[in-house]
PDB file of C-alpha atoms in Angstrom:
ATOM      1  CA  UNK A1452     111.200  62.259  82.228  1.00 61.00           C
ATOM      2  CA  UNK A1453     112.283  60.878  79.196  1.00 75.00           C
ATOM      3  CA  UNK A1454     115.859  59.278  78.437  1.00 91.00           C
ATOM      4  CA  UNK A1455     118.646  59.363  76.407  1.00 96.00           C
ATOM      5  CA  UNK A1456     117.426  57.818  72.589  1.00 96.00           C
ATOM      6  CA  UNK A1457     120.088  56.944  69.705  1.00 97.00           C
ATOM      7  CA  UNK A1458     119.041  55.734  66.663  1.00 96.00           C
ATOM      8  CA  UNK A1459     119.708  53.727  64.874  1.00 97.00           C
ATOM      9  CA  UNK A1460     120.465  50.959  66.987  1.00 96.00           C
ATOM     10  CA  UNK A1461     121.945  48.884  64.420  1.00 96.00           C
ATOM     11  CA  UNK A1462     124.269  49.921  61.120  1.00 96.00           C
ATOM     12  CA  UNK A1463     126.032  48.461  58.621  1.00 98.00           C
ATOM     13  CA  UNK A1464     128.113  50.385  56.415  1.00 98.00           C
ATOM     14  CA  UNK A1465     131.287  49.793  53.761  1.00 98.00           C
ATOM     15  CA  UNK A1466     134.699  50.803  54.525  1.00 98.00           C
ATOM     16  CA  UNK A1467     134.831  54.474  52.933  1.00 98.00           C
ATOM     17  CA  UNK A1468     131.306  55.578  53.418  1.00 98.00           C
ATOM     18  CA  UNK A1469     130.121  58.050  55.756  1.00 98.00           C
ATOM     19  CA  UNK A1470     128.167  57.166  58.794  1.00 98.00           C
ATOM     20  CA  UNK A1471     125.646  59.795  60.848  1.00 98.00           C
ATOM     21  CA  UNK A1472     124.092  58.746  64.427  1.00 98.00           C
ATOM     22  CA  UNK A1473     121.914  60.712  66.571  1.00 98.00           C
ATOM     23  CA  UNK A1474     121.228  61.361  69.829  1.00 97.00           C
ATOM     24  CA  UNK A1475     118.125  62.993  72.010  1.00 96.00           C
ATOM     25  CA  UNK A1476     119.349  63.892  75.101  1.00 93.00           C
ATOM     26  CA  UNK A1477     117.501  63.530  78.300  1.00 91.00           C
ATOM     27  CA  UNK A1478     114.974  66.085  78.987  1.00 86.00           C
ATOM     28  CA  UNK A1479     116.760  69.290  80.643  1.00 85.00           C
ATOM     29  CA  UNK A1480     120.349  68.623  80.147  1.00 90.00           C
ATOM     30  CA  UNK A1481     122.126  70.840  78.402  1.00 91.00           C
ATOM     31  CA  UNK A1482     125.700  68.757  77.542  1.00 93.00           C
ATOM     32  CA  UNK A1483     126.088  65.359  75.530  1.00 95.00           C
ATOM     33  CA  UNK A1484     129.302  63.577  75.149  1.00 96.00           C
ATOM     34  CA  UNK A1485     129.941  60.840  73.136  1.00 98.00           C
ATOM     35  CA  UNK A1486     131.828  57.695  73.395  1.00 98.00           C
ATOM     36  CA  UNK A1487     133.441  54.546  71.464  1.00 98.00           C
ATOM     37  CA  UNK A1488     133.262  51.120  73.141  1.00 97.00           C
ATOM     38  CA  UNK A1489     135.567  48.363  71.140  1.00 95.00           C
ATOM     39  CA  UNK A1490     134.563  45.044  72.369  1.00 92.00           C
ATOM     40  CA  UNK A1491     135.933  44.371  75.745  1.00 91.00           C
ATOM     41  CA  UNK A1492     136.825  47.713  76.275  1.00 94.00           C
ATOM     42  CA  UNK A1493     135.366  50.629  77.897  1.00 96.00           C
ATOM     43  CA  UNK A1494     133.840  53.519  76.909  1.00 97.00           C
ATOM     44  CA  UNK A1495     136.349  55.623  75.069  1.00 97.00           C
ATOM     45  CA  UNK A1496     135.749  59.950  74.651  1.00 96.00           C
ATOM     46  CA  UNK A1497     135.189  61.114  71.754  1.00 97.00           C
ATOM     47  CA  UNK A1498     134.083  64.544  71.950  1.00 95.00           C
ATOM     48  CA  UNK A1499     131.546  66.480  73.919  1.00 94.00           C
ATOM     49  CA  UNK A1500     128.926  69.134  72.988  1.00 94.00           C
ATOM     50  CA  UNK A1501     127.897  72.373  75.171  1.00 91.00           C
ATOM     51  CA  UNK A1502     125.760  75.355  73.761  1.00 89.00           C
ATOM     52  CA  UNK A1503     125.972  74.065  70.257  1.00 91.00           C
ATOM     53  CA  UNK A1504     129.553  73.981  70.247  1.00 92.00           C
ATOM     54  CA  UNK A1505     132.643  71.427  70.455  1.00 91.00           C
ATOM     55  CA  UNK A1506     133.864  71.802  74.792  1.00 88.00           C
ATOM     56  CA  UNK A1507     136.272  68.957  74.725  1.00 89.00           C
ATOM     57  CA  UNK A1508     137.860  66.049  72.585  1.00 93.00           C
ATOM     58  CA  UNK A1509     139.497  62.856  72.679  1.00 93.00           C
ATOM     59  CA  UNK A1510     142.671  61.301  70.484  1.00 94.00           C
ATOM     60  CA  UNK A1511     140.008  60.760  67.614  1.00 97.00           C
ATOM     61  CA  UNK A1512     140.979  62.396  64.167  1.00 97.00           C
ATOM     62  CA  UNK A1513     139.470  64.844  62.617  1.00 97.00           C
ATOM     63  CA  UNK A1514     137.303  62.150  60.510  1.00 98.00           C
ATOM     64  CA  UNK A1515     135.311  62.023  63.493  1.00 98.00           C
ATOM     65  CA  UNK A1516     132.491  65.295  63.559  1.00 97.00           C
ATOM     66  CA  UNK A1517     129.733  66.202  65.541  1.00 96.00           C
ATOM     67  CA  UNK A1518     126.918  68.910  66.057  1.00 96.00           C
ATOM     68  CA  UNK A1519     124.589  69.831  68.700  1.00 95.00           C
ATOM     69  CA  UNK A1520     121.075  71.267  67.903  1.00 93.00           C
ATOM     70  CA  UNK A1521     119.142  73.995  70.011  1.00 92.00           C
ATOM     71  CA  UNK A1522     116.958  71.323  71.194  1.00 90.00           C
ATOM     72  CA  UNK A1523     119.833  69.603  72.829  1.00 91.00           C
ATOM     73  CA  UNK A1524     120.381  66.988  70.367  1.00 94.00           C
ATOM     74  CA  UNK A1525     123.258  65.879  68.752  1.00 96.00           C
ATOM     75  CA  UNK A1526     124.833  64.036  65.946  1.00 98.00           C
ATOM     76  CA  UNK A1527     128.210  62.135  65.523  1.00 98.00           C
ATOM     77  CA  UNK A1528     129.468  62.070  62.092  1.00 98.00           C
ATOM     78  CA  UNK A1529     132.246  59.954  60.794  1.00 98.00           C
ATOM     79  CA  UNK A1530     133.550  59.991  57.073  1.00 98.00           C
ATOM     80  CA  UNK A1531     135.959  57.605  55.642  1.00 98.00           C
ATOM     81  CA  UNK A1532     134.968  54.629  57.310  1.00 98.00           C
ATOM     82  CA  UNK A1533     137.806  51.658  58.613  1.00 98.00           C
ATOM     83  CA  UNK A1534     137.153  48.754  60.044  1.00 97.00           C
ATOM     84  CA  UNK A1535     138.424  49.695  63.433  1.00 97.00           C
ATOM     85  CA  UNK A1536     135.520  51.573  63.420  1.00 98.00           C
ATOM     86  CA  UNK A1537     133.308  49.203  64.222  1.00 98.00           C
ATOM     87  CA  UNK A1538     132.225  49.854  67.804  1.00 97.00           C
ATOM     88  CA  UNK A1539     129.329  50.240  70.033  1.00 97.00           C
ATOM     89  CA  UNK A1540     128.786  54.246  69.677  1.00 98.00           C
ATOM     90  CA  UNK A1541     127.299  55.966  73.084  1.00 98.00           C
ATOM     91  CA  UNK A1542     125.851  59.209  73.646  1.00 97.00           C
ATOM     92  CA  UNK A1543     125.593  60.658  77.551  1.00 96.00           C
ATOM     93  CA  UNK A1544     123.636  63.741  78.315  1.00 94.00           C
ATOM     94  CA  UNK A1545     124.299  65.803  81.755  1.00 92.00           C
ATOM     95  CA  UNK A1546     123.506  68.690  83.512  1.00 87.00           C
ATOM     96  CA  UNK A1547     126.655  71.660  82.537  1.00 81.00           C
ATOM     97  CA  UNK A1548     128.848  71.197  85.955  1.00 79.00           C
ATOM     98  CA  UNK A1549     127.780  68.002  86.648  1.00 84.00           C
ATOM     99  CA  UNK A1550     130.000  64.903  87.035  1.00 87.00           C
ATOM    100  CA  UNK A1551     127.229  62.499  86.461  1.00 91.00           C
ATOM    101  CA  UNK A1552     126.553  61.529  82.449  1.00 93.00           C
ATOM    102  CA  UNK A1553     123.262  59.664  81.534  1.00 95.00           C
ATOM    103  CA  UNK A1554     123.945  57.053  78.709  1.00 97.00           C
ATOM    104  CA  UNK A1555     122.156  56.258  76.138  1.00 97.00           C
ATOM    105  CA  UNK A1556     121.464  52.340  74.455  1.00 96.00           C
ATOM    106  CA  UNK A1557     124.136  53.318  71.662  1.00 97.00           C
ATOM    107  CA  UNK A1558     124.451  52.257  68.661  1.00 98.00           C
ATOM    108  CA  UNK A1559     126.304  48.807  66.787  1.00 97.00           C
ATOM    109  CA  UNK A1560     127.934  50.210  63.881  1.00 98.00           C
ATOM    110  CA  UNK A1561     129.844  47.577  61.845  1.00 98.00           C
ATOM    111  CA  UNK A1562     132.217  48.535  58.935  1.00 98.00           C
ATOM    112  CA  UNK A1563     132.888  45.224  56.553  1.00 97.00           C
TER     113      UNK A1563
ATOM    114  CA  UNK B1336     148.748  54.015  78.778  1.00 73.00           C
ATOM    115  CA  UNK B1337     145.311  52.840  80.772  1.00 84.00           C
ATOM    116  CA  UNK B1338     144.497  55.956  83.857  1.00 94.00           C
ATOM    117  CA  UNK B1339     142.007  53.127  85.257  1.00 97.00           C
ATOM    118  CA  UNK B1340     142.633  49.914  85.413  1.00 97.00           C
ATOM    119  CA  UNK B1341     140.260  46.924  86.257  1.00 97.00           C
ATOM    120  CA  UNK B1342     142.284  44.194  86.696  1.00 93.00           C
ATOM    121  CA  UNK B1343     139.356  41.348  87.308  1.00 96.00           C
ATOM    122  CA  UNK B1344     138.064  40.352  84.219  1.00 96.00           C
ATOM    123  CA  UNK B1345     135.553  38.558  85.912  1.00 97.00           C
ATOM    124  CA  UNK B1346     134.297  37.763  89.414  1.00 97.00           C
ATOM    125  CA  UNK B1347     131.586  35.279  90.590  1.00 98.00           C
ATOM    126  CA  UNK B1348     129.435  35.252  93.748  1.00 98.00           C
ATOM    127  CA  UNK B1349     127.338  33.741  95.388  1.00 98.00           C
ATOM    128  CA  UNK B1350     123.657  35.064  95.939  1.00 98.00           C
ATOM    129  CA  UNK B1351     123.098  37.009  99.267  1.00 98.00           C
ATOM    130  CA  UNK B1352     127.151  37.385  99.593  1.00 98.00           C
ATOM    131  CA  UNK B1353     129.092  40.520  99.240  1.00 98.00           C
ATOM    132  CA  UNK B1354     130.573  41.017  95.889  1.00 98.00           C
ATOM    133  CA  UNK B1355     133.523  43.639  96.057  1.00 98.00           C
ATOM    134  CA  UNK B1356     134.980  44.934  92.618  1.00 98.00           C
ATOM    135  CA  UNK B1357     138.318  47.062  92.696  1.00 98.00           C
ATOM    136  CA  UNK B1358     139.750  49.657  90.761  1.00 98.00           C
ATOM    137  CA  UNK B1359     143.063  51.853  90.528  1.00 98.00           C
ATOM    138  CA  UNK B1360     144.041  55.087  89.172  1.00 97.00           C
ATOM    139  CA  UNK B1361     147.061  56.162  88.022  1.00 95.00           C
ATOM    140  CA  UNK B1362     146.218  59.844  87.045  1.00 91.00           C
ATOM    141  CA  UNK B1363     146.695  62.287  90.325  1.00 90.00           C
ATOM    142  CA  UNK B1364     143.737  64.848  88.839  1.00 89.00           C
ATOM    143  CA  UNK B1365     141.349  62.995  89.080  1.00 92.00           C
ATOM    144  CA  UNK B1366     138.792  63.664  91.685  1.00 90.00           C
ATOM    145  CA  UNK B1367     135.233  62.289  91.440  1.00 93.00           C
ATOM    146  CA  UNK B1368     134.584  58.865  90.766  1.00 96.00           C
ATOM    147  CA  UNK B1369     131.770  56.718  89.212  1.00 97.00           C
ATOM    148  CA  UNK B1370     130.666  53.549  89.223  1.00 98.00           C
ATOM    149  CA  UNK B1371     128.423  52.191  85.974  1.00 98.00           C
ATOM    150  CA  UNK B1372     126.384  48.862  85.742  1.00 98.00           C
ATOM    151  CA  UNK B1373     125.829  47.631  82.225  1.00 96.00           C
ATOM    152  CA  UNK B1374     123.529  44.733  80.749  1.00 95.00           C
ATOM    153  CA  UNK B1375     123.713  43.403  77.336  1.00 90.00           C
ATOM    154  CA  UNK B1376     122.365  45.345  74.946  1.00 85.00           C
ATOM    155  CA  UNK B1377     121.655  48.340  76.991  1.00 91.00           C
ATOM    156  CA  UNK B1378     124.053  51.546  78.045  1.00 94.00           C
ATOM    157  CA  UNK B1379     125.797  51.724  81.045  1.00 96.00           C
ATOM    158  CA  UNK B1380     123.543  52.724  84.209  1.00 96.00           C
ATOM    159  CA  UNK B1381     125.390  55.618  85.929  1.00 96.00           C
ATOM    160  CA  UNK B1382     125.369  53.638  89.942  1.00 97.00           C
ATOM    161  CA  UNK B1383     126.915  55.747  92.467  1.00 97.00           C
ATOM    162  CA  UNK B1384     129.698  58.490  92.640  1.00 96.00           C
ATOM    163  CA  UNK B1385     132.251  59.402  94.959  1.00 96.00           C
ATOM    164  CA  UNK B1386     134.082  63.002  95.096  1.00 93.00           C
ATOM    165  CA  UNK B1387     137.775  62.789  96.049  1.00 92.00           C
ATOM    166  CA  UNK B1388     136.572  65.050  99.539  1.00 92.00           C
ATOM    167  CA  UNK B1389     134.923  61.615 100.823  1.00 95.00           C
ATOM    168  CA  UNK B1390     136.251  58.104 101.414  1.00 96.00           C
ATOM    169  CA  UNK B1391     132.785  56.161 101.990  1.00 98.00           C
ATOM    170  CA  UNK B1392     129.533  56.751 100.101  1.00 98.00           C
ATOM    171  CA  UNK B1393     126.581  54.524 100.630  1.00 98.00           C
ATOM    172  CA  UNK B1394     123.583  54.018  98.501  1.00 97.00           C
ATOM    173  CA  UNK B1395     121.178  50.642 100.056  1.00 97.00           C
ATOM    174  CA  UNK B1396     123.038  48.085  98.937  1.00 98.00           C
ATOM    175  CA  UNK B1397     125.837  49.858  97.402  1.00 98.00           C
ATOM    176  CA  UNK B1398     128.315  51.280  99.022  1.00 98.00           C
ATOM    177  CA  UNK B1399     131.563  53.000  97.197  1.00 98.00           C
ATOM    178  CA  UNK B1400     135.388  53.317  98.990  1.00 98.00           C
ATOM    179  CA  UNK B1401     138.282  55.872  97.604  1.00 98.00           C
ATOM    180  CA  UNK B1402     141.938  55.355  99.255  1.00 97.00           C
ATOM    181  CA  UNK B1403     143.589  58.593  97.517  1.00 95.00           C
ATOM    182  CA  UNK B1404     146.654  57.398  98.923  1.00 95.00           C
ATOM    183  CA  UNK B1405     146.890  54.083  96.987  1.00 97.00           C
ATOM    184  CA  UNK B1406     144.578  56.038  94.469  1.00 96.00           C
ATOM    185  CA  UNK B1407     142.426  53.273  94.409  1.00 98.00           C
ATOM    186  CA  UNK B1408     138.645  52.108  95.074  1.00 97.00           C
ATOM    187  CA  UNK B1409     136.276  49.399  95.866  1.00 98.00           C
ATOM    188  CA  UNK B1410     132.379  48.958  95.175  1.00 98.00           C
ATOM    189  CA  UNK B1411     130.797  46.651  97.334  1.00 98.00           C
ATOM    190  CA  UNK B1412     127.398  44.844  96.811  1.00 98.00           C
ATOM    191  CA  UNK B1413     125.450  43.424  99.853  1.00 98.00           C
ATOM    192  CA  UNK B1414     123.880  41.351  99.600  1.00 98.00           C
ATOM    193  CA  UNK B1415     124.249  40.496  95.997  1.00 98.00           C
ATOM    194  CA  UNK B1416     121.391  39.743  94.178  1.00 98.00           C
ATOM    195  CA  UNK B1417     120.895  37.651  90.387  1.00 97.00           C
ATOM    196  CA  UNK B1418     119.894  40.724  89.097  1.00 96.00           C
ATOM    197  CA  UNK B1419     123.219  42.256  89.910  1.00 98.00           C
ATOM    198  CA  UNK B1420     124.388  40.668  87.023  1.00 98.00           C
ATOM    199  CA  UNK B1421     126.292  42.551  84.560  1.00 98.00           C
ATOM    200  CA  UNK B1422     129.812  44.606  83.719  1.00 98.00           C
ATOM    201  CA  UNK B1423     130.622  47.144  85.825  1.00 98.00           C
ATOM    202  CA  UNK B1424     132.832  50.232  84.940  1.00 98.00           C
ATOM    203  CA  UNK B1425     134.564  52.440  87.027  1.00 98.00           C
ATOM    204  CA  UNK B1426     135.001  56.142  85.869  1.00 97.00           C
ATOM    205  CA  UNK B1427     137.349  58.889  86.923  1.00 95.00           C
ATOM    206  CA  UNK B1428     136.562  62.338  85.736  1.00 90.00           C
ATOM    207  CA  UNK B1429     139.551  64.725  85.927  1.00 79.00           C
ATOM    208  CA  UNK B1430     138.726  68.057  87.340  1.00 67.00           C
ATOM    209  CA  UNK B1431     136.707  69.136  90.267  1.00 62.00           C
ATOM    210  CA  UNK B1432     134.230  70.586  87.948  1.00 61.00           C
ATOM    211  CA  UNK B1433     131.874  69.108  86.014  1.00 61.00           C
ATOM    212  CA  UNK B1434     131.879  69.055  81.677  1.00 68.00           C
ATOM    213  CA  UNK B1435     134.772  67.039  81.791  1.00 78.00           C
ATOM    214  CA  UNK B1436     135.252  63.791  79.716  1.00 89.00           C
ATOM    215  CA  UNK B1437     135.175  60.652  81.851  1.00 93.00           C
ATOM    216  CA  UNK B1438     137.927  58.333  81.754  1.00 95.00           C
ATOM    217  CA  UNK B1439     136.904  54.366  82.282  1.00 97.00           C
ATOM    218  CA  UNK B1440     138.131  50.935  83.048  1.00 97.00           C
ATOM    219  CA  UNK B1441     137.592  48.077  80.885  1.00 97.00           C
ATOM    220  CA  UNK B1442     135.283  47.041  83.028  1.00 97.00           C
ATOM    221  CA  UNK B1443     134.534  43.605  85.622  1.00 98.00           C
ATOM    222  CA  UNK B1444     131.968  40.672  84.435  1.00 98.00           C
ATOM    223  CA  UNK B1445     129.975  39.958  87.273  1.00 98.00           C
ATOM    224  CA  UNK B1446     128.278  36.970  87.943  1.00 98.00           C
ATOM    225  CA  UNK B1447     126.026  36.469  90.730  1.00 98.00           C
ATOM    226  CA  UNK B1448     125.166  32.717  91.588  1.00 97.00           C
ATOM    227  CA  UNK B1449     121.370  32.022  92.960  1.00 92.00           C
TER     228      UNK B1449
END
């Protein structure tokens, strides 16, 4: 059984560029959520994905996108970088109607 | 306006001794509870999980409390081991469904002492 995978695991971008990061989700589930962790803070939802479309989001704006794929898989997207972007980015798959949420290694993304 | 709250930072213990972390909700919906490890450089390791139906779940070492009525709970570790290690989050997740966002603490440091 294979895992949740992000890549990449380490980014760093300019304030006002655009920043993609991906996520596999772990083999058979069907919903991934994703997640901001500021340092010394916990996880933080962002949005979550189910059949391709958007089943949830958190007080993120608009700036903040995502997509699921048939395969499962999913993308965050994030235009118009800031610096309080910088963050630890996770991605958690899980079975639809389950509480439990499978994270994946995440990814560093630091905005200078 | 923080739903879970972790209000120790940090905790050290001693190896072989029970290490018990605490947590408190504020938010009356939620339901089912989760407890995460997390090392350095890795994602948080979903643990154990309570729904709000129980009071006591037990998993070997682990074993998870819920008091609705302070809306609070415990995770206790025995005996603690080095490899226990790491930050631990709690989790709520509001509805007694699943595909719901989970909600999470800022997480406890803990150290355990060989």
């Amino acid at each position: 059984e294979t895992g949740v995978t992000q890549s990449p695991t380490h980014l760093i971008k300019t304030r006002g560029q655009q920043v993609t990061l991906r996520c596999s989700s772990q083999s058979g589930h069907n919903t991934v959520s994703w997640y901001q962790q500021a340092l010394g803070q916990g996880p933080q939802f962002i949005f979550q994905y189910y059949r391709e479309e958007e089943n949830g989001r958190g007080n993120f704006p608009p700036r903040f996108s995502g997509l699921q794929f048939p395969n499962y898989s999913s993308e965050l997207n994030v235009n118009a970088l800031e610096l309080d972007d910088s963050a630890l980015y996770l991605c958690a798959s899980s079975w639809s109607g389950a509480h439990e949420q499978y994270f994946g290694p995440g990814t560093r993304l630091t905005v200078t | 306006d923080q739903q879970v709250k972790q209000n120790s930072p940090s905790l050290s213990v001693q190896e072989g001794r029970i290490s018990i972390l605490n947590c408190d909700y504020t938010n009356s919906m939620f339901d089912y509870f989760l407890w995460y490890k997390k090392y350095p450089a890795e994602g948080p390791t979903f643990l154990i999980s309570i729904s709000s139906i129980k009071d006591k779940n037990e998993d070997g070492r682990f074993t998870v409390f819920l008091n609705k009525s302070a809306k609070h709970l415990s995770l206790h570790i025995v005996p603690s081991q080095p490899g226990d290690s790491a930050v631990y989050f709690c989790a709520a997740s509001p509805w007694n469904s699943g595909n719901t966002p989970l909600v999470f603490g800022k997480g406890t440091r803990l150290s355990v002492i060989a």
